[in-house]
Amino acid sequence: MATIEKDFLELLKEMDSYREVIALAHWDMRTKIPKNGVEQRSEVVGFLAHKLHKLETSEEMKNYIDQLKGKTTNSIIQKSVEECEETYNKSSKIPSDEFKEYVMLQSKSEAIWQEAREKADFALFQPYLEQLVEYNKKFANYWGYEDNIYDALLHNFEPGVTTKMLDEVFSKLRVSLTSLVEKVNQSKSKPDPTILKGHFAKEKQEAFSVEVLKQIGYDFNSGRLDDTIHPFEITLNGNDVRITTRYDEEDFRMAIFGIIHEGGHALYEQNISIELARTPLATGTSMGIHESQSLFWENLISRSRPFWEHYYDLFKSYAPETFQHVALDDFYRSINEVKPSFIRIEADELTYALHIMIRYELEKGLINGDIAVKDLPDLWNKLMVEYLGIEPPTDREGVLQDIHWSGGDFGYFPSYALGYMYAAQIHHTLAAEMNVEQLVASGNFAPILEWLTKNIHQYGKMKKPLEIIEDVTKEPLNPDYLVNYLTKKYTAIYQ
Amino acid sequence: MATIEKDFLELLKEMDSYREVIALAHWDMRTKIPKNGVEQRSEVVGFLAHKLHKLETSEEMKNYIDQLKGKTTNSIIQKSVEECEETYNKSSKIPSDEFKEYVMLQSKSEAIWQEAREKADFALFQPYLEQLVEYNKKFANYWGYEDNIYDALLHNFEPGVTTKMLDEVFSKLRVSLTSLVEKVNQSKSKPDPTILKGHFAKEKQEAFSVEVLKQIGYDFNSGRLDDTIHPFEITLNGNDVRITTRYDEEDFRMAIFGIIHEGGHALYEQNISIELARTPLATGTSMGIHESQSLFWENLISRSRPFWEHYYDLFKSYAPETFQHVALDDFYRSINEVKPSFIRIEADELTYALHIMIRYELEKGLINGDIAVKDLPDLWNKLMVEYLGIEPPTDREGVLQDIHWSGGDFGYFPSYALGYMYAAQIHHTLAAEMNVEQLVASGNFAPILEWLTKNIHQYGKMKKPLEIIEDVTKEPLNPDYLVNYLTKKYTAIYQ
């Protein structure tokens, strides 16, 4: 290997070292840190993030990009250079004064948003959101785009996905989902979610979840499970992929499905090829593909009937008093209850994507200049009625519910819905190759994880999200698979 | 404040940021990390330690030292400059080639020592130890000394303490301790340690210890307690001071006295003045003073009779089956059993310092050239018989038991014995100012902690160890206080 390639890999290692300790510091701050330690720790993390940012945007980095891009025969180095170039350009195209102002605006806006949400007072947040939108429009122009300015923002979270594509798939999806939701609403045979409530000791929930995690293939020698307030998966390195959860002793759903969801993210990160270690390629390729893995395990596996055919007896043994008289079929229907609701993060599998489409339409309009910030609350409520048939009582349960915009994250939301579509499309291909239902019903998850590893996980960022989808499923993104999956599942549940 | 002082404080903050994340990484590696995560993490820690080392020995640092030392009117900056100069000199006086060779020798030696200890084969370790001694003699000459070459090494752990001082205090101490040990050995009224054995559930041991920790003043909003294999205290920042322990469900002594010991270290670190935060002064001033604080709480407080007068009922309530028929007096005598033993870290309060003196005589001889490495095993065993009246069956229980020398740490051991003497001397002064026994017997620890904070803790590294002792006790180090304390205590226990 040429000296310059070795030196470049050394620089990547330095950057990766900063990344790992920043990740460790974040994990610690969200799981273990004593209250009073936070203040200084925040300064420390700020310092380390700054050091990393300086390396990412250094002259040295620029030189490596210029000298290696398209000139190396090593594909890992080539892809790493491309990743580094993305990061370099993203920062270097924004004048540094503007970037500083923007960082200050972000942190102020987040605080104001929190206050506005508490008070359900959109007017408080409005001037900040207006500025955030303006900055993002400017940045999008710096970064460039071919067709729609919003594409430049989408690119940060789901490279390759365009506004045009989303308009197309979302409009199809919306028609199908709203009609399905309507059918469900009109059904006379509704599951009873109250049968799921009842005492389930935290330790027992954890023990059951750990059992499941091990069986689906999560390696506790390369990870751990801790308590937190807002659950997450975090990768310290490929052999240290941690997940967290929160327990409600009166409703097991939060922890158990949450753990399987984070476990799905973790399986992705644990199974990336070791060859990519210590490069920027050693992580999931996009927000959407990541979400497809968590949703695959959470929804398509652990909310499926075969899964509970296998696990229901074990599950009941951990909380016999609460579930001994609940029949498997009632249990299965109840964990899949559909009910239009105001809050995205509480939404069920069927309505979730509709929540996303509302945000997509609005942020696309904001960035394109078709929508004014001041009109957001009314438009939000209008779309809620149109898509979900319900109207939020206040902006707290409406336009103010999500943190994303207050941090300037425009273009992020679509990834969630893409995750649903990717997951269903991937599952369809998998099911053509093996009898997934039978494997799940017998608790034999290894062939499934092997297939996901071979087709998706191992590549890390070596392949772009749409490349993964096309290589695996032999066709472009197609929302029909999600619609077919949901139609079949929910038609059966709501007969 | 002058610009240069501000810039210097900024550099100190950068160094402190590296220190904090390195500490976090170590804590995590010793408490939480999954097995497979260790390999990459070790590389990451190495990288960060290297970054810190580069700052400590940079030209920039040299310039600050030259420009600020003796010229600033800010005492925190002045003391910080002095600390930085110590570190700078320690590194920069060693030719970098030699330092590199030495670092490699250290890590090889530690591995060899482990093997040698397992096999009880000193000959394996001997050539490495010979090289380590030679390097340390060379380094001591680079660093310089006034009287005895060994002083240069002592300085790294206990600045201000000299070979001359140690010869004097240790010779006094040895006579008194060996005679006390002899009396104890001849006593007909020996405590029965078997009454302390018996089941004590881990959770109950932890609950009791947490209760005690809170009452002696450990702030759980600025710290936490975790499990580990080799217990330690670690400071992430002044508001995040963590302790760890190990539990034996058949012998509570390891965890409960261990937690109070580490808690004593933590109280020191939690109560350093906030003004020193983010400078190199925000930690205990020396190994010995640190140990004085842990031993103060472990031995002088939690192995005292008043302590158990207060806590014994509570203690019994956590393990009633095991302790309901054990009388307080028998309990108190048993937790203070004296018994000469081979292993330092298992030694009791009375014999511990004798173990240290053996190591002191030997390493002093090695560094001064009076002792050859090959003669160590025989000399060790001879001193064991002379000081403790027992002879180790193999070198595993003798000269090979400690890790220190294999890492090149010569001059470290005396600090442990100094900690005992400091603790007793400090306790004597405290007891002249307040009724310590009465306070402890009533569980009122606040006046004691306040006094320690006012006189010791708050200063961090603003005062040197002997300066602390003289300022607090109004006299130099005096081993009589330890002798008096031990004589009174053990004469009563062994009547």
mmCIF file of N, CA and C in Angstrom, chain A residues 13-14 16-21 24-25 27-28 31-37 40-41 43-44 47-48 51 219-224 236-237 239-240 242 277-278, chain B residues 13-14 16-21 24-25 27-28 31-37 40-41 43-44 47-48 51 219-224 236-237 239-240 242 277-278:
data_model
loop_
_atom_site.group_PDB
_atom_site.id
_atom_site.type_symbol
_atom_site.label_atom_id
_atom_site.label_comp_id
_atom_site.label_asym_id
_atom_site.label_seq_id
_atom_site.Cartn_x
_atom_site.Cartn_y
_atom_site.Cartn_z
ATOM 1 N N LYS A 13 -8.155 6.769 11.505
ATOM 2 C CA LYS A 13 -8.131 6.172 12.848
ATOM 3 C C LYS A 13 -8.236 7.250 13.921
ATOM 4 N N GLU A 14 -7.500 8.344 13.705
ATOM 5 C CA GLU A 14 -7.584 9.441 14.682
ATOM 6 C C GLU A 14 -9.014 9.940 14.788
ATOM 7 N N ASP A 16 -11.679 8.363 14.052
ATOM 8 C CA ASP A 16 -12.504 7.310 14.641
ATOM 9 C C ASP A 16 -12.311 7.241 16.155
ATOM 10 N N SER A 17 -11.094 7.545 16.620
ATOM 11 C CA SER A 17 -10.859 7.554 18.069
ATOM 12 C C SER A 17 -11.695 8.651 18.731
ATOM 13 N N TYR A 18 -11.698 9.836 18.120
ATOM 14 C CA TYR A 18 -12.554 10.896 18.657
ATOM 15 C C TYR A 18 -14.020 10.461 18.632
ATOM 16 N N ARG A 19 -14.430 9.868 17.499
ATOM 17 C CA ARG A 19 -15.811 9.427 17.397
ATOM 18 C C ARG A 19 -16.164 8.453 18.513
ATOM 19 N N GLU A 20 -15.262 7.494 18.771
ATOM 20 C CA GLU A 20 -15.578 6.491 19.801
ATOM 21 C C GLU A 20 -15.716 7.110 21.190
ATOM 22 N N VAL A 21 -14.810 8.000 21.559
ATOM 23 C CA VAL A 21 -14.952 8.576 22.913
ATOM 24 C C VAL A 21 -16.115 9.545 23.008
ATOM 25 N N LEU A 24 -18.925 7.254 23.570
ATOM 26 C CA LEU A 24 -18.896 6.765 24.950
ATOM 27 C C LEU A 24 -19.417 7.833 25.911
ATOM 28 N N ALA A 25 -18.970 9.066 25.696
ATOM 29 C CA ALA A 25 -19.413 10.158 26.573
ATOM 30 C C ALA A 25 -20.926 10.358 26.462
ATOM 31 N N TRP A 27 -23.161 8.023 25.531
ATOM 32 C CA TRP A 27 -23.795 6.866 26.172
ATOM 33 C C TRP A 27 -23.846 7.069 27.677
ATOM 34 N N ASP A 28 -22.692 7.480 28.226
ATOM 35 C CA ASP A 28 -22.598 7.665 29.670
ATOM 36 C C ASP A 28 -23.566 8.751 30.149
ATOM 37 N N THR A 31 -27.064 7.342 30.290
ATOM 38 C CA THR A 31 -27.365 6.132 31.065
ATOM 39 C C THR A 31 -26.813 6.163 32.493
ATOM 40 N N LYS A 32 -25.636 6.733 32.694
ATOM 41 C CA LYS A 32 -24.941 6.521 33.966
ATOM 42 C C LYS A 32 -24.554 7.788 34.710
ATOM 43 N N ILE A 33 -24.322 8.865 34.022
ATOM 44 C CA ILE A 33 -23.665 10.016 34.639
ATOM 45 C C ILE A 33 -24.481 10.559 35.815
ATOM 46 N N PRO A 34 -23.810 10.887 36.925
ATOM 47 C CA PRO A 34 -24.546 11.552 38.000
ATOM 48 C C PRO A 34 -24.917 12.975 37.570
ATOM 49 N N LYS A 35 -26.040 13.422 38.082
ATOM 50 C CA LYS A 35 -26.628 14.715 37.695
ATOM 51 C C LYS A 35 -25.615 15.870 37.612
ATOM 52 N N ASN A 36 -24.803 16.004 38.652
ATOM 53 C CA ASN A 36 -23.905 17.162 38.695
ATOM 54 C C ASN A 36 -22.707 17.063 37.756
ATOM 55 N N GLY A 37 -22.487 15.878 37.188
ATOM 56 C CA GLY A 37 -21.335 15.726 36.300
ATOM 57 C C GLY A 37 -21.581 16.238 34.897
ATOM 58 N N GLN A 40 -19.709 19.876 33.305
ATOM 59 C CA GLN A 40 -18.343 19.818 32.763
ATOM 60 C C GLN A 40 -18.255 18.852 31.584
ATOM 61 N N ARG A 41 -18.973 17.745 31.681
ATOM 62 C CA ARG A 41 -18.925 16.764 30.590
ATOM 63 C C ARG A 41 -19.352 17.398 29.264
ATOM 64 N N GLU A 43 -18.916 20.391 28.276
ATOM 65 C CA GLU A 43 -17.764 21.136 27.758
ATOM 66 C C GLU A 43 -16.755 20.194 27.112
ATOM 67 N N VAL A 44 -16.526 19.068 27.780
ATOM 68 C CA VAL A 44 -15.549 18.095 27.281
ATOM 69 C C VAL A 44 -15.989 17.554 25.916
ATOM 70 N N PHE A 47 -15.467 20.111 23.242
ATOM 71 C CA PHE A 47 -14.060 20.190 22.854
ATOM 72 C C PHE A 47 -13.684 19.070 21.883
ATOM 73 N N LEU A 48 -14.107 17.841 22.219
ATOM 74 C CA LEU A 48 -13.752 16.700 21.372
ATOM 75 C C LEU A 48 -14.429 16.787 20.011
ATOM 76 N N LYS A 51 -12.452 19.111 17.946
ATOM 77 C CA LYS A 51 -11.225 18.496 17.436
ATOM 78 C C LYS A 51 -11.530 17.612 16.213
ATOM 79 N N ASP A 219 -25.229 -10.146 20.119
ATOM 80 C CA ASP A 219 -24.097 -10.729 20.833
ATOM 81 C C ASP A 219 -23.751 -9.881 22.056
ATOM 82 N N PHE A 220 -24.040 -10.433 23.240
ATOM 83 C CA PHE A 220 -23.755 -9.685 24.468
ATOM 84 C C PHE A 220 -22.263 -9.613 24.775
ATOM 85 N N ASN A 221 -21.431 -10.368 24.072
ATOM 86 C CA ASN A 221 -19.985 -10.172 24.218
ATOM 87 C C ASN A 221 -19.515 -8.954 23.435
ATOM 88 N N SER A 222 -20.412 -8.423 22.612
ATOM 89 C CA SER A 222 -20.093 -7.228 21.825
ATOM 90 C C SER A 222 -21.163 -6.154 22.027
ATOM 91 N N GLY A 223 -21.732 -6.131 23.216
ATOM 92 C CA GLY A 223 -22.749 -5.121 23.470
ATOM 93 C C GLY A 223 -23.327 -5.262 24.853
ATOM 94 N N ARG A 224 -24.219 -4.353 25.229
ATOM 95 C CA ARG A 224 -24.882 -4.442 26.526
ATOM 96 C C ARG A 224 -26.196 -3.668 26.480
ATOM 97 N N LEU A 236 -20.066 2.083 19.845
ATOM 98 C CA LEU A 236 -18.762 2.572 20.286
ATOM 99 C C LEU A 236 -17.711 2.050 19.318
ATOM 100 N N ASN A 237 -17.735 0.749 19.095
ATOM 101 C CA ASN A 237 -17.041 0.195 17.943
ATOM 102 C C ASN A 237 -17.794 -1.061 17.525
ATOM 103 N N ASN A 239 -17.424 -4.002 17.885
ATOM 104 C CA ASN A 239 -17.514 -5.028 18.911
ATOM 105 C C ASN A 239 -18.036 -4.480 20.224
ATOM 106 N N ASP A 240 -18.630 -3.304 20.168
ATOM 107 C CA ASP A 240 -19.199 -2.698 21.378
ATOM 108 C C ASP A 240 -20.398 -1.848 20.949
ATOM 109 N N ARG A 242 -24.087 -0.869 21.859
ATOM 110 C CA ARG A 242 -24.935 -0.884 23.061
ATOM 111 C C ARG A 242 -26.365 -0.443 22.761
ATOM 112 N N ALA A 277 -13.536 -1.588 9.813
ATOM 113 C CA ALA A 277 -13.293 -0.999 11.130
ATOM 114 C C ALA A 277 -12.334 0.182 11.051
ATOM 115 N N ARG A 278 -12.616 1.196 11.838
ATOM 116 C CA ARG A 278 -11.779 2.393 11.963
ATOM 117 C C ARG A 278 -11.769 3.257 10.703
ATOM 118 N N LYS B 13 -7.512 23.497 30.075
ATOM 119 C CA LYS B 13 -8.836 22.906 29.835
ATOM 120 C C LYS B 13 -8.774 21.800 28.792
ATOM 121 N N GLU B 14 -7.992 22.053 27.739
ATOM 122 C CA GLU B 14 -7.847 21.022 26.707
ATOM 123 C C GLU B 14 -7.249 19.755 27.320
ATOM 124 N N ASP B 16 -7.322 18.895 30.394
ATOM 125 C CA ASP B 16 -8.290 18.322 31.321
ATOM 126 C C ASP B 16 -9.393 17.555 30.578
ATOM 127 N N SER B 17 -9.733 18.021 29.383
ATOM 128 C CA SER B 17 -10.747 17.309 28.591
ATOM 129 C C SER B 17 -10.240 15.927 28.199
ATOM 130 N N TYR B 18 -8.979 15.872 27.758
ATOM 131 C CA TYR B 18 -8.410 14.556 27.460
ATOM 132 C C TYR B 18 -8.389 13.692 28.722
ATOM 133 N N ARG B 19 -7.961 14.300 29.828
ATOM 134 C CA ARG B 19 -7.909 13.532 31.083
ATOM 135 C C ARG B 19 -9.288 12.960 31.417
ATOM 136 N N GLU B 20 -10.333 13.776 31.285
ATOM 137 C CA GLU B 20 -11.668 13.297 31.657
ATOM 138 C C GLU B 20 -12.132 12.128 30.781
ATOM 139 N N VAL B 21 -11.934 12.221 29.473
ATOM 140 C CA VAL B 21 -12.401 11.102 28.636
ATOM 141 C C VAL B 21 -11.529 9.864 28.791
ATOM 142 N N LEU B 24 -12.913 8.341 31.814
ATOM 143 C CA LEU B 24 -14.191 7.696 31.493
ATOM 144 C C LEU B 24 -13.961 6.365 30.780
ATOM 145 N N ALA B 25 -13.032 6.371 29.834
ATOM 146 C CA ALA B 25 -12.748 5.139 29.087
ATOM 147 C C ALA B 25 -12.215 4.055 30.022
ATOM 148 N N TRP B 27 -12.768 3.858 33.329
ATOM 149 C CA TRP B 27 -13.892 3.428 34.180
ATOM 150 C C TRP B 27 -14.747 2.418 33.424
ATOM 151 N N ASP B 28 -15.065 2.755 32.200
ATOM 152 C CA ASP B 28 -15.922 1.885 31.391
ATOM 153 C C ASP B 28 -15.253 0.522 31.171
ATOM 154 N N THR B 31 -15.613 -1.541 34.302
ATOM 155 C CA THR B 31 -16.936 -1.799 34.898
ATOM 156 C C THR B 31 -17.979 -2.286 33.895
ATOM 157 N N LYS B 32 -17.953 -1.779 32.667
ATOM 158 C CA LYS B 32 -19.101 -1.982 31.789
ATOM 159 C C LYS B 32 -18.783 -2.598 30.432
ATOM 160 N N ILE B 33 -17.608 -2.398 29.930
ATOM 161 C CA ILE B 33 -17.345 -2.708 28.529
ATOM 162 C C ILE B 33 -17.586 -4.194 28.236
ATOM 163 N N PRO B 34 -18.234 -4.517 27.108
ATOM 164 C CA PRO B 34 -18.337 -5.917 26.726
ATOM 165 C C PRO B 34 -16.956 -6.417 26.283
ATOM 166 N N LYS B 35 -16.739 -7.693 26.558
ATOM 167 C CA LYS B 35 -15.441 -8.336 26.324
ATOM 168 C C LYS B 35 -14.784 -7.966 24.988
ATOM 169 N N ASN B 36 -15.556 -8.066 23.918
ATOM 170 C CA ASN B 36 -14.957 -7.867 22.597
ATOM 171 C C ASN B 36 -14.649 -6.407 22.260
ATOM 172 N N GLY B 37 -15.150 -5.499 23.068
ATOM 173 C CA GLY B 37 -14.919 -4.074 22.784
ATOM 174 C C GLY B 37 -13.555 -3.587 23.240
ATOM 175 N N GLN B 40 -10.307 -2.579 20.476
ATOM 176 C CA GLN B 40 -10.262 -1.265 19.829
ATOM 177 C C GLN B 40 -10.176 -0.146 20.863
ATOM 178 N N ARG B 41 -10.878 -0.332 21.987
ATOM 179 C CA ARG B 41 -10.849 0.715 23.004
ATOM 180 C C ARG B 41 -9.426 0.986 23.485
ATOM 181 N N GLU B 43 -6.711 0.831 21.812
ATOM 182 C CA GLU B 43 -6.079 1.711 20.813
ATOM 183 C C GLU B 43 -6.538 3.154 20.987
ATOM 184 N N VAL B 44 -7.841 3.309 21.232
ATOM 185 C CA VAL B 44 -8.402 4.657 21.382
ATOM 186 C C VAL B 44 -7.786 5.356 22.590
ATOM 187 N N PHE B 47 -4.277 6.440 21.854
ATOM 188 C CA PHE B 47 -4.268 7.656 21.030
ATOM 189 C C PHE B 47 -4.498 8.904 21.884
ATOM 190 N N LEU B 48 -5.505 8.828 22.767
ATOM 191 C CA LEU B 48 -5.835 9.999 23.581
ATOM 192 C C LEU B 48 -4.710 10.319 24.570
ATOM 193 N N LYS B 51 -2.097 12.155 22.737
ATOM 194 C CA LYS B 51 -2.461 13.560 22.506
ATOM 195 C C LYS B 51 -2.207 14.392 23.771
ATOM 196 N N ASP B 219 -21.739 12.175 48.016
ATOM 197 C CA ASP B 219 -22.876 12.752 47.298
ATOM 198 C C ASP B 219 -23.162 11.949 46.026
ATOM 199 N N PHE B 220 -24.255 11.225 46.042
ATOM 200 C CA PHE B 220 -24.607 10.409 44.874
ATOM 201 C C PHE B 220 -25.082 11.258 43.682
ATOM 202 N N ASN B 221 -25.321 12.537 43.892
ATOM 203 C CA ASN B 221 -25.581 13.405 42.729
ATOM 204 C C ASN B 221 -24.285 13.769 42.023
ATOM 205 N N SER B 222 -23.183 13.458 42.653
ATOM 206 C CA SER B 222 -21.869 13.734 42.065
ATOM 207 C C SER B 222 -21.014 12.470 42.056
ATOM 208 N N GLY B 223 -21.663 11.336 41.926
ATOM 209 C CA GLY B 223 -20.904 10.087 41.901
ATOM 210 C C GLY B 223 -21.813 8.890 41.753
ATOM 211 N N ARG B 224 -21.220 7.707 41.651
ATOM 212 C CA ARG B 224 -21.996 6.487 41.580
ATOM 213 C C ARG B 224 -21.129 5.312 42.032
ATOM 214 N N LEU B 236 -13.891 11.629 37.312
ATOM 215 C CA LEU B 236 -14.107 12.126 35.949
ATOM 216 C C LEU B 236 -14.058 13.634 35.976
ATOM 217 N N ASN B 237 -14.834 14.239 36.861
ATOM 218 C CA ASN B 237 -14.625 15.627 37.226
ATOM 219 C C ASN B 237 -15.087 15.770 38.672
ATOM 220 N N ASN B 239 -17.483 16.876 40.053
ATOM 221 C CA ASN B 239 -18.890 16.555 40.278
ATOM 222 C C ASN B 239 -19.254 15.187 39.717
ATOM 223 N N ASP B 240 -18.253 14.381 39.446
ATOM 224 C CA ASP B 240 -18.502 13.027 38.936
ATOM 225 C C ASP B 240 -17.359 12.127 39.415
ATOM 226 N N ARG B 242 -16.483 8.606 40.910
ATOM 227 C CA ARG B 242 -17.109 7.287 40.974
ATOM 228 C C ARG B 242 -16.300 6.297 41.803
ATOM 229 N N ALA B 277 -11.255 23.712 39.439
ATOM 230 C CA ALA B 277 -11.761 22.857 38.357
ATOM 231 C C ALA B 277 -11.060 23.169 37.038
ATOM 232 N N ARG B 278 -10.793 22.114 36.286
ATOM 233 C CA ARG B 278 -10.209 22.204 34.956
ATOM 234 C C ARG B 278 -8.756 22.679 34.957
#
